[in-house]
Each structure stands twice: as C-alpha cells, then as structure tokens.
Short mmCIF file of C-alpha atoms in Angstrom, two decimals:
data_model
loop_
_atom_site.label_atom_id
_atom_site.label_comp_id
_atom_site.label_asym_id
_atom_site.label_seq_id
_atom_site.Cartn_x
_atom_site.Cartn_y
_atom_site.Cartn_z
CA UNK A 1 22.98 46.47 55.96
CA UNK A 2 23.32 47.86 52.46
CA UNK A 3 19.88 46.45 51.61
CA UNK A 4 18.33 48.14 54.64
CA UNK A 5 19.90 51.50 53.73
CA UNK A 6 18.67 51.15 50.17
CA UNK A 7 15.11 50.46 51.31
CA UNK A 8 15.19 53.41 53.70
CA UNK A 9 16.54 55.80 51.06
CA UNK A 10 14.26 54.66 48.27
CA UNK A 11 11.25 54.57 50.58
CA UNK A 12 12.01 58.11 51.71
CA UNK A 13 12.25 59.23 48.07
CA UNK A 14 8.89 57.72 47.12
CA UNK A 15 7.18 59.05 50.26
CA UNK A 16 8.64 62.50 49.67
CA UNK A 17 7.46 62.49 46.05
CA UNK A 18 3.97 61.59 47.17
CA UNK A 19 3.86 64.46 49.65
CA UNK A 20 5.25 66.92 47.08
CA UNK A 21 2.66 65.73 44.58
CA UNK A 22 -0.08 66.47 47.13
CA UNK A 23 1.26 69.99 47.65
CA UNK A 24 1.42 70.60 43.90
CA UNK A 25 -2.11 69.25 43.46
CA UNK A 26 -3.52 71.60 46.07
CA UNK A 27 -1.75 74.51 44.41
CA UNK A 28 -2.97 73.31 40.97
CA UNK A 29 0.64 73.29 39.79
CA UNK A 30 2.80 70.73 37.99
CA UNK A 31 4.91 68.76 40.51
CA UNK A 32 7.94 68.56 38.18
CA UNK A 33 9.81 71.60 39.59
CA UNK A 34 9.30 70.29 43.12
CA UNK A 35 10.67 66.87 42.13
CA UNK A 36 13.76 68.53 40.63
CA UNK A 37 14.38 70.68 43.68
CA UNK A 38 14.08 67.59 45.86
CA UNK A 39 16.72 65.90 43.74
CA UNK A 40 19.02 68.91 44.11
CA UNK A 41 18.58 68.90 47.88
CA UNK A 42 19.48 65.23 48.30
CA UNK A 43 21.93 64.72 45.45
CA UNK A 44 25.61 65.42 44.89
CA UNK A 45 26.60 68.44 46.98
CA UNK A 46 23.11 68.74 48.45
CA UNK A 47 21.89 68.81 52.03
CA UNK A 48 21.80 65.05 52.54
CA UNK A 49 23.42 63.06 49.68
CA UNK A 50 22.00 59.60 49.03
CA UNK A 51 24.27 56.92 47.62
CA UNK A 52 22.88 53.46 48.26
CA UNK A 53 19.85 53.84 45.96
CA UNK A 54 21.61 55.79 43.20
CA UNK A 55 22.00 52.91 40.74
CA UNK A 56 18.38 51.79 41.12
CA UNK A 57 17.14 55.37 40.72
CA UNK A 58 19.19 55.69 37.50
CA UNK A 59 17.53 52.61 36.02
CA UNK A 60 14.14 53.81 37.21
CA UNK A 61 14.74 57.16 35.51
CA UNK A 62 15.38 55.46 32.15
CA UNK A 63 12.22 53.39 32.54
CA UNK A 64 10.32 56.59 33.39
CA UNK A 65 11.19 58.26 30.08
CA UNK A 66 10.37 55.07 28.17
CA UNK A 67 6.94 54.76 29.81
CA UNK A 68 6.13 58.43 29.26
CA UNK A 69 6.72 58.07 25.53
CA UNK A 70 4.96 54.71 25.33
CA UNK A 71 1.83 56.23 26.87
CA UNK A 72 1.92 59.10 24.41
CA UNK A 73 2.21 56.64 21.53
CA UNK A 74 -0.85 54.74 22.77
CA UNK A 75 -2.96 57.87 22.22
CA UNK A 76 -2.39 57.88 18.45
CA UNK A 77 -2.57 55.48 15.54
CA UNK A 78 0.11 54.77 12.95
CA UNK A 79 -1.87 56.61 10.27
CA UNK A 80 -2.08 59.68 12.56
CA UNK A 81 1.70 59.61 12.98
CA UNK A 82 2.49 59.31 9.26
CA UNK A 83 0.03 62.02 8.21
CA UNK A 84 1.28 64.41 10.92
CA UNK A 85 4.93 63.84 10.01
CA UNK A 86 4.18 64.47 6.34
CA UNK A 87 2.38 67.72 7.06
CA UNK A 88 4.60 68.98 9.91
CA UNK A 89 8.12 68.43 8.55
CA UNK A 90 8.45 72.17 7.71
CA UNK A 91 7.83 72.84 11.39
CA UNK A 92 10.79 70.58 12.16
CA UNK A 93 13.01 72.72 9.93
CA UNK A 94 11.76 75.92 11.58
CA UNK A 95 12.32 74.31 14.99
CA UNK A 96 15.94 73.55 14.11
CA UNK A 97 16.61 77.03 12.70
CA UNK A 98 15.08 78.94 15.61
CA UNK A 99 16.45 76.83 18.46
CA UNK A 100 19.79 75.39 17.35
CA UNK A 101 21.16 78.71 16.11
CA UNK A 102 21.02 80.50 19.52
CA UNK A 103 23.14 77.72 21.05
CA UNK A 104 25.68 77.89 18.27
CA UNK A 105 25.89 81.69 18.55
CA UNK A 106 26.32 81.48 22.34
CA UNK A 107 29.20 79.01 21.94
CA UNK A 108 30.90 81.32 19.43
CA UNK A 109 30.47 84.32 21.75
CA UNK A 110 32.16 82.36 24.54
CA UNK A 111 35.09 81.61 22.23
CA UNK A 112 34.51 77.85 22.04
CA UNK A 113 35.71 75.65 19.19
CA UNK A 114 33.63 74.28 16.28
CA UNK A 115 32.84 70.95 17.97
CA UNK A 116 31.54 72.76 21.06
CA UNK A 117 29.44 74.98 18.77
CA UNK A 118 27.74 71.90 17.30
CA UNK A 119 27.23 70.41 20.77
CA UNK A 120 25.64 73.50 22.34
CA UNK A 121 23.41 73.89 19.27
CA UNK A 122 22.04 70.43 20.02
CA UNK A 123 21.57 71.22 23.71
CA UNK A 124 19.34 74.22 22.92
CA UNK A 125 17.52 72.58 20.01
CA UNK A 126 15.87 69.50 21.52
CA UNK A 127 12.81 69.74 23.78
CA UNK A 128 12.27 67.19 26.54
CA UNK A 129 9.75 64.58 25.43
CA UNK A 130 9.59 63.21 28.98
CA UNK A 131 8.85 66.52 30.68
CA UNK A 132 6.37 67.61 28.00
CA UNK A 133 4.52 64.30 28.13
CA UNK A 134 4.18 64.64 31.90
CA UNK A 135 3.03 68.27 31.69
CA UNK A 136 0.37 67.53 29.06
CA UNK A 137 -0.95 64.71 31.22
CA UNK A 138 -0.99 66.89 34.34
CA UNK A 139 -2.88 69.65 32.51
CA UNK A 140 -5.33 67.26 30.82
CA UNK A 141 -4.39 68.36 27.32
CA UNK A 142 -3.69 65.03 25.64
CA UNK A 143 -6.95 65.32 23.70
CA UNK A 144 -6.49 68.95 22.63
CA UNK A 145 -6.33 69.76 18.93
CA UNK A 146 -2.86 71.28 19.24
CA UNK A 147 -1.45 68.11 20.81
CA UNK A 148 -0.77 66.27 17.49
CA UNK A 149 1.26 69.29 16.37
CA UNK A 150 3.32 69.15 19.57
CA UNK A 151 3.85 65.40 19.21
CA UNK A 152 4.88 65.76 15.56
CA UNK A 153 7.60 68.24 16.51
CA UNK A 154 8.78 66.00 19.36
CA UNK A 155 8.91 62.93 17.13
CA UNK A 156 10.75 64.86 14.42
CA UNK A 157 13.29 65.97 17.03
CA UNK A 158 13.71 62.46 18.38
CA UNK A 159 14.14 61.04 14.87
CA UNK A 160 16.63 63.81 14.13
CA UNK A 161 18.62 62.58 17.11
CA UNK A 162 19.13 59.34 15.19
CA UNK A 163 21.18 61.45 12.79
CA UNK A 164 22.65 63.98 15.20
CA UNK A 165 23.97 61.68 17.93
CA UNK A 166 26.13 59.52 15.63
CA UNK A 167 27.50 62.67 14.02
CA UNK A 168 28.37 64.33 17.31
CA UNK A 169 29.85 61.09 18.66
CA UNK A 170 32.09 60.83 15.61
CA UNK A 171 33.16 64.48 15.93
CA UNK A 172 34.00 64.09 19.61
CA UNK A 173 35.93 60.86 19.02
CA UNK A 174 37.71 62.20 15.94
CA UNK A 175 36.90 59.01 13.99
CA UNK A 176 37.24 58.70 10.26
CA UNK A 177 34.53 59.75 7.84
CA UNK A 178 33.92 56.12 6.85
CA UNK A 179 33.36 54.96 10.45
CA UNK A 180 31.07 57.88 11.19
CA UNK A 181 29.06 57.26 8.03
CA UNK A 182 28.62 53.58 8.92
CA UNK A 183 27.30 54.46 12.39
CA UNK A 184 24.91 56.99 10.89
CA UNK A 185 23.65 54.51 8.28
CA UNK A 186 22.94 51.90 10.96
CA UNK A 187 21.06 54.41 13.11
CA UNK A 188 18.92 55.61 10.21
CA UNK A 189 18.23 52.06 9.08
CA UNK A 190 17.07 50.97 12.53
CA UNK A 191 14.82 54.03 12.99
CA UNK A 192 13.29 53.47 9.56
CA UNK A 193 12.76 49.75 10.18
CA UNK A 194 11.02 50.29 13.52
CA UNK A 195 8.78 52.96 12.00
CA UNK A 196 7.93 50.72 9.02
CA UNK A 197 7.04 47.77 11.27
CA UNK A 198 4.90 49.95 13.53
CA UNK A 199 2.97 51.40 10.60
CA UNK A 200 2.68 48.30 8.41
CA UNK A 201 2.26 45.51 10.95
CA UNK A 202 0.64 47.31 13.88
CA UNK A 203 -2.51 45.14 13.71
CA UNK A 204 -0.48 41.93 13.88
CA UNK A 205 1.48 43.27 16.86
CA UNK A 206 -1.77 44.18 18.63
CA UNK A 207 -3.15 40.66 18.07
CA UNK A 208 0.09 39.14 19.40
CA UNK A 209 -0.01 41.29 22.52
CA UNK A 210 -3.74 41.02 23.16
CA UNK A 211 -4.89 39.10 26.25
CA UNK A 212 -7.99 39.02 28.44
CA UNK A 213 -5.78 38.55 31.50
CA UNK A 214 -4.56 41.96 32.78
CA UNK A 215 -1.43 40.42 34.27
CA UNK A 216 -0.35 38.84 30.98
CA UNK A 217 -1.18 41.98 29.01
CA UNK A 218 0.90 44.11 31.39
CA UNK A 219 3.90 41.79 31.24
CA UNK A 220 3.86 41.41 27.45
CA UNK A 221 3.41 45.14 26.71
CA UNK A 222 6.01 46.24 29.25
CA UNK A 223 8.48 43.57 28.17
CA UNK A 224 8.04 44.36 24.47
CA UNK A 225 8.48 48.08 25.10
CA UNK A 226 11.65 47.71 27.14
CA UNK A 227 13.07 45.21 24.62
CA UNK A 228 12.47 47.48 21.62
CA UNK A 229 13.73 50.54 23.51
CA UNK A 230 16.90 48.74 24.56
CA UNK A 231 17.63 47.44 21.05
CA UNK A 232 17.03 50.91 19.61
CA UNK A 233 19.39 52.52 22.10
CA UNK A 234 22.04 49.86 21.54
CA UNK A 235 21.94 50.71 17.82
CA UNK A 236 22.39 54.44 18.44
CA UNK A 237 18.67 55.29 18.14
CA UNK A 238 16.77 56.97 20.95
CA UNK A 239 15.10 54.53 23.35
CA UNK A 240 12.28 57.08 23.57
CA UNK A 241 11.65 56.77 19.83
CA UNK A 242 11.46 52.99 20.11
CA UNK A 243 8.99 53.18 23.01
CA UNK A 244 6.85 55.76 21.22
CA UNK A 245 6.63 53.61 18.10
CA UNK A 246 5.61 50.57 20.17
CA UNK A 247 2.74 52.65 21.52
CA UNK A 248 1.84 53.73 17.99
CA UNK A 249 1.79 50.08 16.82
CA UNK A 250 -0.74 49.05 19.50
CA UNK A 251 -4.36 49.97 18.86
CA UNK A 252 -7.95 49.26 19.84
CA UNK A 253 -8.75 47.41 23.06
CA UNK A 254 -5.09 46.49 23.55
CA UNK A 255 -4.08 50.16 23.66
CA UNK A 256 -6.92 51.01 26.06
CA UNK A 257 -6.09 48.13 28.38
CA UNK A 258 -2.36 48.88 28.34
CA UNK A 259 -3.04 52.54 29.09
CA UNK A 260 -5.09 51.66 32.17
CA UNK A 261 -2.57 49.14 33.48
CA UNK A 262 0.57 51.19 32.85
CA UNK A 263 -0.62 54.60 34.09
CA UNK A 264 0.40 54.01 37.75
CA UNK A 265 3.82 52.68 36.69
CA UNK A 266 4.32 55.68 34.41
CA UNK A 267 3.55 58.11 37.21
CA UNK A 268 5.94 56.36 39.61
CA UNK A 269 8.93 56.09 37.28
CA UNK A 270 8.37 59.50 35.70
CA UNK A 271 8.67 61.06 39.15
CA UNK A 272 11.88 59.05 39.72
CA UNK A 273 13.25 60.40 36.41
CA UNK A 274 12.92 64.02 37.52
CA UNK A 275 14.43 63.30 40.93
CA UNK A 276 17.37 61.51 39.28
CA UNK A 277 18.04 64.59 37.16
CA UNK A 278 18.36 66.70 40.28
CA UNK A 279 20.38 64.08 42.19
CA UNK A 280 23.19 64.29 39.65
CA UNK A 281 23.48 68.06 39.72
CA UNK A 282 25.94 69.68 42.13
CA UNK A 283 24.35 72.96 43.27
CA UNK A 284 27.83 74.49 43.70
CA UNK A 285 28.50 74.21 39.94
CA UNK A 286 25.52 76.34 38.96
CA UNK A 287 26.23 79.91 40.26
CA UNK A 288 29.31 80.59 38.04
CA UNK A 289 27.33 79.88 34.85
CA UNK A 290 23.92 81.02 36.02
CA UNK A 291 23.76 84.34 34.14
CA UNK A 292 24.74 83.02 30.68
CA UNK A 293 22.50 79.98 31.22
CA UNK A 294 19.59 82.23 32.21
CA UNK A 295 20.10 84.49 29.19
CA UNK A 296 20.26 81.50 26.85
CA UNK A 297 17.19 79.95 28.52
CA UNK A 298 15.10 83.11 28.08
CA UNK A 299 16.07 83.46 24.42
CA UNK A 300 15.35 79.84 23.56
CA UNK A 301 12.12 79.81 25.57
CA UNK A 302 10.96 82.58 23.27
CA UNK A 303 12.11 80.76 20.14
CA UNK A 304 10.33 77.55 21.21
CA UNK A 305 7.11 79.46 21.82
CA UNK A 306 7.48 80.98 18.36
CA UNK A 307 8.07 77.51 16.89
CA UNK A 308 4.95 76.02 18.46
CA UNK A 309 2.82 79.04 17.55
CA UNK A 310 3.94 78.92 13.92
CA UNK A 311 3.44 75.17 13.62
CA UNK A 312 -0.03 75.28 15.19
CA UNK A 313 -1.05 78.22 13.03
CA UNK A 314 0.08 76.33 9.94
CA UNK A 315 -2.09 73.38 11.07
CA UNK A 316 -5.15 75.62 11.36
CA UNK A 317 -5.33 75.65 15.16
CA UNK A 318 -7.04 78.58 16.91
CA UNK A 319 -5.04 81.40 18.51
CA UNK A 320 -5.32 80.06 22.06
CA UNK A 321 -4.21 76.61 20.90
CA UNK A 322 -1.18 78.17 19.16
CA UNK A 323 -0.03 79.79 22.38
CA UNK A 324 -0.58 76.55 24.29
CA UNK A 325 1.50 74.63 21.73
CA UNK A 326 4.35 77.12 21.99
CA UNK A 327 4.37 77.23 25.78
CA UNK A 328 4.30 73.44 26.05
CA UNK A 329 7.45 72.99 23.94
CA UNK A 330 9.73 75.13 26.13
CA UNK A 331 11.14 72.46 28.49
CA UNK A 332 14.53 70.88 27.71
CA UNK A 333 15.72 67.75 29.46
CA UNK A 334 17.17 64.30 28.90
CA UNK A 335 18.62 64.73 25.39
CA UNK A 336 20.28 68.03 26.26
CA UNK A 337 22.01 66.43 29.24
CA UNK A 338 23.07 63.40 27.19
CA UNK A 339 24.58 65.63 24.49
CA UNK A 340 26.45 67.78 26.99
CA UNK A 341 27.59 64.67 28.85
CA UNK A 342 29.20 63.28 25.70
CA UNK A 343 31.16 66.52 25.29
CA UNK A 344 32.28 66.56 28.92
CA UNK A 345 33.41 62.93 28.72
CA UNK A 346 35.46 63.77 25.65
CA UNK A 347 37.16 66.70 27.41
CA UNK A 348 35.52 69.40 25.28
CA UNK A 349 35.10 72.71 27.19
CA UNK A 350 34.88 71.94 30.95
CA UNK A 351 32.26 74.69 31.38
CA UNK A 352 29.91 72.87 29.00
CA UNK A 353 28.58 70.51 31.69
CA UNK A 354 27.63 73.10 34.34
CA UNK A 355 26.24 75.46 31.68
CA UNK A 356 24.05 72.76 30.13
CA UNK A 357 22.88 71.59 33.56
CA UNK A 358 21.92 75.09 34.71
CA UNK A 359 20.26 75.77 31.35
CA UNK A 360 18.16 72.60 31.49
CA UNK A 361 17.24 73.10 35.14
CA UNK A 362 15.99 76.61 34.41
CA UNK A 363 13.88 75.45 31.48
CA UNK A 364 12.59 72.35 33.25
CA UNK A 365 11.30 74.64 36.00
CA UNK A 366 10.03 77.29 33.56
CA UNK A 367 8.56 74.75 31.11
CA UNK A 368 5.52 73.71 33.20
CA UNK A 369 4.87 77.40 33.91
CA UNK A 370 4.94 78.42 30.25
CA UNK A 371 2.77 75.41 29.34
CA UNK A 372 0.13 76.56 31.83
CA UNK A 373 0.32 80.34 31.60
CA UNK A 374 1.51 81.33 28.10
CA UNK A 375 -2.01 81.20 26.65
CA UNK A 376 -3.81 83.16 29.42
CA UNK A 377 -1.00 85.74 29.57
CA UNK A 378 -1.06 86.19 25.78
CA UNK A 379 -4.87 86.56 25.91
CA UNK A 380 -4.61 89.17 28.68
CA UNK A 381 -1.95 91.17 26.81
CA UNK A 382 -3.99 91.02 23.61
CA UNK A 383 -7.05 92.40 25.38
CA UNK A 384 -5.00 95.17 27.00
CA UNK A 385 -3.67 96.31 23.63
CA UNK A 386 -6.94 96.02 21.71
CA UNK A 387 -8.34 99.56 21.26
CA UNK A 388 -11.97 99.95 22.37
CA UNK A 389 -14.48 100.28 19.56
CA UNK A 390 -15.53 103.87 19.08
CA UNK A 391 -19.04 102.90 18.11
CA UNK A 392 -21.15 99.81 18.11
CA UNK A 393 -21.18 98.06 14.72
CA UNK A 394 -24.31 98.39 12.68
CA UNK A 395 -26.65 95.45 12.87
CA UNK A 396 -26.48 93.13 9.89
CA UNK A 397 -29.69 91.39 8.86
CA UNK A 398 -29.53 87.65 9.36
CA UNK A 399 -29.07 85.66 6.18
CA UNK A 400 -30.58 82.19 6.15
CA UNK A 401 -28.15 79.35 5.49
CA UNK A 402 -25.05 81.21 6.69
CA UNK A 403 -23.19 80.30 9.89
CA UNK A 404 -21.80 82.92 12.27
CA UNK A 405 -18.44 83.92 10.76
CA UNK A 406 -17.11 85.06 14.13
CA UNK A 407 -17.07 81.57 15.56
CA UNK A 408 -13.68 80.00 16.07
CA UNK A 409 -13.77 76.96 13.74
CA UNK A 410 -10.86 75.14 15.30
CA UNK A 411 -9.63 73.67 18.55
CA UNK A 412 -10.57 74.18 22.11
CA UNK A 413 -10.70 77.78 23.24
#
C-alpha cells in the first residue's frame, strides 16, 4: 500500500512539473518559480500535504544540485577555472563585503546576538549555484562572455563555504578553538586536494572514464560524481564543489558525451530540487516575517547586481553583459537554507528559520526575473535618461587602417 501511494504521489509530482514546464515555456519564462509554488501548495501546511514520497524527493533534490554543478563544470577546462579564480578573487572580496554586511546589520537591528549576526551574514552572502545554473541553461547563456565571471564568483563562494561552515558549526556548538581549527583544516585540505587533482590529473581521469558505450560512460561519470560529492560533504566541504570539480576534470569527447547523456537527468532532478524546497516550507510561517524578509531581499538583490556589474566590468565585459551578470547572481538558495537550518537546530533565534525561508523564497522567485530583465530594463532606463543630441556630429573623414572606435569590442550585446 505504501509503495502504491509513493508511486501515485511521485508520479503526480513529475506530471505536474512537466505541465508547469510547458506553461513556462509558452510564456518564455523560467519554470523555477512555478516549481517552488507547487512545492508550497503540496508541502507542510499546504493544500494537500504529501508524505509518502518525501524521503525520495529529499534524495532527488540533493542529486539535482550535484548534477547542476557537474554540468556547469563540464563546460569549462581546469585551466579556465584556475585563470578565472586568479583574476576574479577581488570580486569575491567585493561580493562578501556587499552581501554579507546587510545580513549582519539586519541581525543587529533585530537585537540578535553575535552568533546570529554571523549566521544571517552567511544567509545573505551566498548565491544559489543550483538556481543560477538552471537559469543560465534556460536562458541559453552558458556560452556568453560574462558567464565565466559568474561561475568564478559562484566557485569562490562555494570554496569560501569550506571555511565558513566549519566556523559557524563550531560557534553554534560552542566547541573549543582547537576542535574548530582541526575541522577547518580538514575542510580546507580536502577542498585543496580535490582542486589539485582536477587541475593536475584531469587528462588521466578523462581517459579512465572514457568509453564508447553510452551506458558505461553514464554509469561511470554519474557514479564518480556522486562518490566525490559524498566524500566532500562528509569531510565538511560542499558536495556542489566536489561535483563541479569533477566536471572541470573531464574534458574533450568525454565531457561532450557526458553532457549529452546527463542533460535529461539534470533537468529531472533539478526540478525535484526546487519542489523539495517548497515542500519543506510552511506557508503559515511566512507572513509574520514577510516585511523584514522583503526589505532584506530588495537590498541584497541590489548589492548582488552591483557585485556582478563590478566584476564583469573589471573583466572587460560590455555594459549589457555587466547587467546580465549582476541580475543572474541575485538568487539565494540551498546554502542559505543549510546555514539557517544549523542555527535553528542549535536553538539560536527561533525567528531565524522563517525569516531565512521567506528571504530565500522571495529571491528564488525574483532571481529568474532579474536574470532575464535586468539588462533590458537598464538599457531602457539609460536611453530614457540620455539627452538628445542638439546637433548632428560633424563627419570625420575615414582614415585607412583604423577600425570603428564605436564598436563594442567585448561580449554579446
């Protein structure tokens, strides 16, 4: 009986996601907000709570994030990653300053203690790699020139989590300095080792994985990714970082074949991830904290847009690409919920959980909108505020050997 109920519930979820995806496609809109609203409707406190398939959906959600980051990693080589990290680390510092500070200030204004201040700073700091990866795929922007800048910031954030999560765990548990330092050292060591192996031995890994049989290639790549992600998470490093680095390590025909085989699985489990997020949110807990969450979301949406614009400008990307980079980074998601969940489990500020949930829900809904519309809105505003020329410029005689200086030398318009 339980098996039948599970099949009915999970089948209904998948069918509903397919229909919502069709609606979003006809409207030329990202389906993510619709997936989240569906989760809210059928989750805890919703219209028709589902319980039998909850555990399977939770596992599927974890796999969804892992596959999203693996597929992003397959788009880039190890040398691309290292060069981008070397050039974009100042953007990581700007990202931290602009987006962690509003959370810390908000916690202080609400009269919370120092540990809660550090926790809320983390909630507002980290963008959602899973949501952003899905949005870029939906909008067809994976090949854009601003995309490496976006990925560099996301990777820097995820690597920073290897430092932040052990620290916050130690603060919440009240452990000794020595124990906290040991956990941090292990996390940093594992992240560094995985990155070194991906960069140094990527060709050997590709040869090991390579196979002319699609079935064998799928099983080996998927198994290796889940294994590395699980080991990374067990050692206090983000599973997403591990999956991303596996994708970076694979190259050539192996990467192309894996991308083709894994795309349908990514789409399935990514949709499950967003539904799972909504399933575990009680709609009744949101109204009391909606106004502060909305205010915080609007402020940090603006600071993320500023972060992406600055980073893309520093990388020499054109103006339109800068706005696209900023708008794409707005969404928060899995890390913010994990951080808030740690605080709630430790009994730190009961309002932290509902506030973080409402904050993330707002930005997960707004994020796909800012990714799509920030650039055209900024272009429209710029044109509105550009004064008309009082007179036509005088013609300048053409000079042989010189290119048109008005052309935009970078990025897609």
